[in-house]
């Protein structure tokens, strides 16, 4: 790729709640993964996740526009991080934040597809897991229904669902995998 790929920083004058929130979510996930194998590393990941989350919540805004992969929102990444931090810490402040962000940033609307730029569906799954509330499970179901064979999604001859012609593997799944994930997440 010959195009320029500038780097930007996030700070109090240049917020990047989308980037900081997604990174906090990744670190919260790392904390959960390493909890039993390396508790010290897990604690370090959780600590950084909490710090980044606090920064992202305090200094809200999107990462500066770039030539590619522009972010247009950040509420979903904040709620994603809050939901994962709640599951990791059981601190109800994070759950309260996630539910408030869900409403304030209209995360209950259905997304085109789960991806780097839109994690609303992950937020719904996390909130469903955390609360067992039908208002979240019904939204997850409404997102997954069109992915089922014969409903609305296109499928290759080999049975792979694909959402979009360009970068067809970006939103891909094998027949019934969404349904399996839907069921297995909560067992």
Short mmCIF file of C-alpha atoms in Angstrom, two decimals:
data_model
loop_
_atom_site.label_atom_id
_atom_site.label_comp_id
_atom_site.label_asym_id
_atom_site.label_seq_id
_atom_site.Cartn_x
_atom_site.Cartn_y
_atom_site.Cartn_z
CA UNK A 1 0.00 0.00 0.00
CA UNK A 2 1.51 3.27 -1.09
CA UNK A 3 -0.97 5.66 0.59
CA UNK A 4 0.16 7.59 3.65
CA UNK A 5 -0.79 5.95 6.97
CA UNK A 6 -0.41 8.70 9.57
CA UNK A 7 -0.46 7.87 13.28
CA UNK A 8 -2.26 9.97 15.84
CA UNK A 9 -2.22 10.01 19.60
CA UNK A 10 -5.06 10.19 22.06
CA UNK A 11 -4.76 12.60 24.94
CA UNK A 12 -6.94 15.06 26.82
CA UNK A 13 -6.85 17.49 23.88
CA UNK A 14 -7.36 14.77 21.25
CA UNK A 15 -9.78 12.19 22.66
CA UNK A 16 -10.25 8.83 21.07
CA UNK A 17 -12.98 7.08 23.04
CA UNK A 18 -13.49 4.59 20.22
CA UNK A 19 -9.84 3.47 20.24
CA UNK A 20 -9.40 3.70 24.02
CA UNK A 21 -12.71 1.89 24.62
CA UNK A 22 -11.86 -0.93 22.21
CA UNK A 23 -8.41 -1.27 23.76
CA UNK A 24 -9.91 -1.34 27.25
CA UNK A 25 -12.29 -4.08 26.06
CA UNK A 26 -9.36 -6.09 24.67
CA UNK A 27 -7.40 -5.71 27.90
CA UNK A 28 -10.43 -6.71 30.01
CA UNK A 29 -10.70 -9.83 27.85
CA UNK A 30 -6.99 -10.53 28.37
CA UNK A 31 -7.49 -10.18 32.12
CA UNK A 32 -10.20 -12.83 31.99
CA UNK A 33 -8.15 -15.17 29.81
CA UNK A 34 -5.05 -14.98 32.03
CA UNK A 35 -6.83 -14.94 35.40
CA UNK A 36 -5.93 -18.51 36.38
CA UNK A 37 -2.73 -19.02 34.36
CA UNK A 38 -0.95 -15.78 35.24
CA UNK A 39 -2.83 -13.80 37.92
CA UNK A 40 -0.21 -11.02 38.02
CA UNK A 41 -0.49 -10.41 34.30
CA UNK A 42 -4.27 -10.60 34.55
CA UNK A 43 -4.25 -7.93 37.26
CA UNK A 44 -1.99 -5.72 35.14
CA UNK A 45 -4.30 -6.07 32.12
CA UNK A 46 -7.36 -5.28 34.24
CA UNK A 47 -5.67 -2.22 35.74
CA UNK A 48 -4.77 -0.84 32.30
CA UNK A 49 -8.27 -1.63 31.04
CA UNK A 50 -9.83 0.31 33.89
CA UNK A 51 -7.48 3.28 33.36
CA UNK A 52 -8.16 3.40 29.62
CA UNK A 53 -11.89 3.08 30.21
CA UNK A 54 -11.82 5.99 32.68
CA UNK A 55 -9.87 8.09 30.16
CA UNK A 56 -12.29 7.22 27.34
CA UNK A 57 -15.32 8.06 29.46
CA UNK A 58 -13.84 11.34 30.73
CA UNK A 59 -12.51 12.67 27.41
CA UNK A 60 -15.11 11.66 24.88
CA UNK A 61 -14.66 11.89 21.16
CA UNK A 62 -13.60 9.85 18.15
CA UNK A 63 -10.07 9.16 17.04
CA UNK A 64 -8.99 11.68 14.38
CA UNK A 65 -10.26 10.92 10.89
CA UNK A 66 -7.90 8.89 8.78
CA UNK A 67 -7.85 7.99 5.13
CA UNK A 68 -9.18 4.49 5.88
CA UNK A 69 -11.29 2.91 8.61
CA UNK A 70 -12.80 6.08 10.00
CA UNK A 71 -14.79 5.72 13.17
CA UNK A 72 -18.04 7.62 13.33
CA UNK A 73 -19.12 6.73 16.87
CA UNK A 74 -17.67 5.69 20.19
CA UNK A 75 -20.60 4.84 22.46
CA UNK A 76 -20.57 1.19 21.41
CA UNK A 77 -16.88 0.76 22.27
CA UNK A 78 -17.43 2.42 25.65
CA UNK A 79 -20.36 0.11 26.42
CA UNK A 80 -18.39 -2.91 25.18
CA UNK A 81 -15.53 -2.06 27.53
CA UNK A 82 -17.93 -1.40 30.41
CA UNK A 83 -19.69 -4.73 29.87
CA UNK A 84 -16.45 -6.69 29.76
CA UNK A 85 -15.09 -4.85 32.80
CA UNK A 86 -18.29 -5.70 34.67
CA UNK A 87 -17.92 -9.39 33.81
CA UNK A 88 -14.28 -9.28 34.90
CA UNK A 89 -14.63 -7.24 38.11
CA UNK A 90 -18.32 -7.64 39.09
CA UNK A 91 -18.26 -3.91 39.85
CA UNK A 92 -21.85 -2.85 39.19
CA UNK A 93 -20.73 0.67 38.25
CA UNK A 94 -19.54 -0.80 34.95
CA UNK A 95 -22.86 -2.54 34.37
CA UNK A 96 -24.72 0.69 35.14
CA UNK A 97 -22.47 2.53 32.68
CA UNK A 98 -23.02 -0.09 29.98
CA UNK A 99 -26.79 0.08 30.34
CA UNK A 100 -26.77 3.88 30.34
CA UNK A 101 -24.53 4.00 27.25
CA UNK A 102 -26.82 1.44 25.57
CA UNK A 103 -29.71 3.87 25.86
CA UNK A 104 -27.85 7.18 25.39
CA UNK A 105 -26.08 6.05 22.22
CA UNK A 106 -29.05 4.06 20.81
CA UNK A 107 -27.07 0.82 20.82
CA UNK A 108 -30.35 -1.11 20.75
CA UNK A 109 -30.65 -0.48 17.01
CA UNK A 110 -29.63 -3.35 14.74
CA UNK A 111 -26.26 -3.07 13.06
CA UNK A 112 -25.40 -4.09 9.53
CA UNK A 113 -22.84 -6.57 10.84
CA UNK A 114 -20.51 -7.01 13.79
CA UNK A 115 -17.09 -5.64 12.93
CA UNK A 116 -14.27 -3.36 13.93
CA UNK A 117 -16.39 -0.25 13.43
CA UNK A 118 -19.61 -1.42 15.05
CA UNK A 119 -19.74 -3.58 18.16
CA UNK A 120 -23.38 -2.94 19.14
CA UNK A 121 -24.21 -6.63 18.81
CA UNK A 122 -21.42 -7.59 21.23
CA UNK A 123 -22.79 -5.05 23.70
CA UNK A 124 -26.24 -6.66 23.49
CA UNK A 125 -24.76 -10.12 24.10
CA UNK A 126 -22.74 -8.84 27.08
CA UNK A 127 -25.74 -7.10 28.61
CA UNK A 128 -27.87 -10.20 28.08
CA UNK A 129 -25.22 -12.33 29.76
CA UNK A 130 -24.85 -9.87 32.65
CA UNK A 131 -28.58 -9.31 33.29
CA UNK A 132 -30.42 -12.23 31.69
CA UNK A 133 -32.93 -9.59 30.56
CA UNK A 134 -35.19 -10.47 27.62
CA UNK A 135 -34.92 -6.93 26.23
CA UNK A 136 -31.31 -7.74 25.27
CA UNK A 137 -31.87 -11.35 24.18
CA UNK A 138 -34.66 -10.31 21.82
CA UNK A 139 -32.34 -7.79 20.14
CA UNK A 140 -29.64 -10.44 19.75
CA UNK A 141 -32.21 -12.75 18.17
CA UNK A 142 -33.40 -10.06 15.76
CA UNK A 143 -29.81 -9.53 14.64
CA UNK A 144 -29.13 -13.25 14.17
CA UNK A 145 -32.40 -14.20 12.45
CA UNK A 146 -31.48 -12.82 8.98
CA UNK A 147 -28.24 -14.85 9.06
CA UNK A 148 -30.15 -18.13 9.11
CA UNK A 149 -30.29 -20.10 5.85
CA UNK A 150 -33.23 -19.21 3.64
CA UNK A 151 -34.05 -15.97 5.42
CA UNK A 152 -32.16 -13.08 3.87
CA UNK A 153 -28.43 -13.80 3.78
CA UNK A 154 -26.59 -14.96 0.69
CA UNK A 155 -24.71 -18.25 0.86
CA UNK A 156 -21.93 -19.68 -1.26
CA UNK A 157 -22.34 -23.14 -2.79
CA UNK A 158 -20.17 -24.45 0.05
CA UNK A 159 -22.52 -23.06 2.70
CA UNK A 160 -20.71 -19.90 3.82
CA UNK A 161 -22.94 -16.95 4.60
CA UNK A 162 -21.60 -13.67 3.37
CA UNK A 163 -22.87 -10.21 4.10
CA UNK A 164 -21.09 -8.18 1.46
CA UNK A 165 -19.43 -8.87 -1.88
CA UNK A 166 -16.34 -6.80 -1.12
CA UNK A 167 -14.19 -8.53 1.47
CA UNK A 168 -16.70 -11.36 1.63
CA UNK A 169 -14.94 -13.12 4.53
CA UNK A 170 -15.20 -10.00 6.66
CA UNK A 171 -18.71 -10.87 7.84
CA UNK A 172 -18.70 -14.55 7.03
CA UNK A 173 -19.94 -17.56 8.89
CA UNK A 174 -20.52 -21.20 8.16
CA UNK A 175 -24.12 -22.44 8.07
CA UNK A 176 -25.68 -22.38 11.52
CA UNK A 177 -22.54 -21.05 13.27
CA UNK A 178 -24.32 -17.88 14.38
CA UNK A 179 -27.02 -20.04 15.92
CA UNK A 180 -24.41 -22.18 17.70
CA UNK A 181 -22.69 -19.09 19.07
CA UNK A 182 -26.04 -17.70 20.10
CA UNK A 183 -26.79 -20.82 22.12
CA UNK A 184 -23.29 -21.62 23.46
CA UNK A 185 -22.49 -18.14 24.83
CA UNK A 186 -24.85 -18.65 27.71
CA UNK A 187 -24.20 -22.27 28.68
#
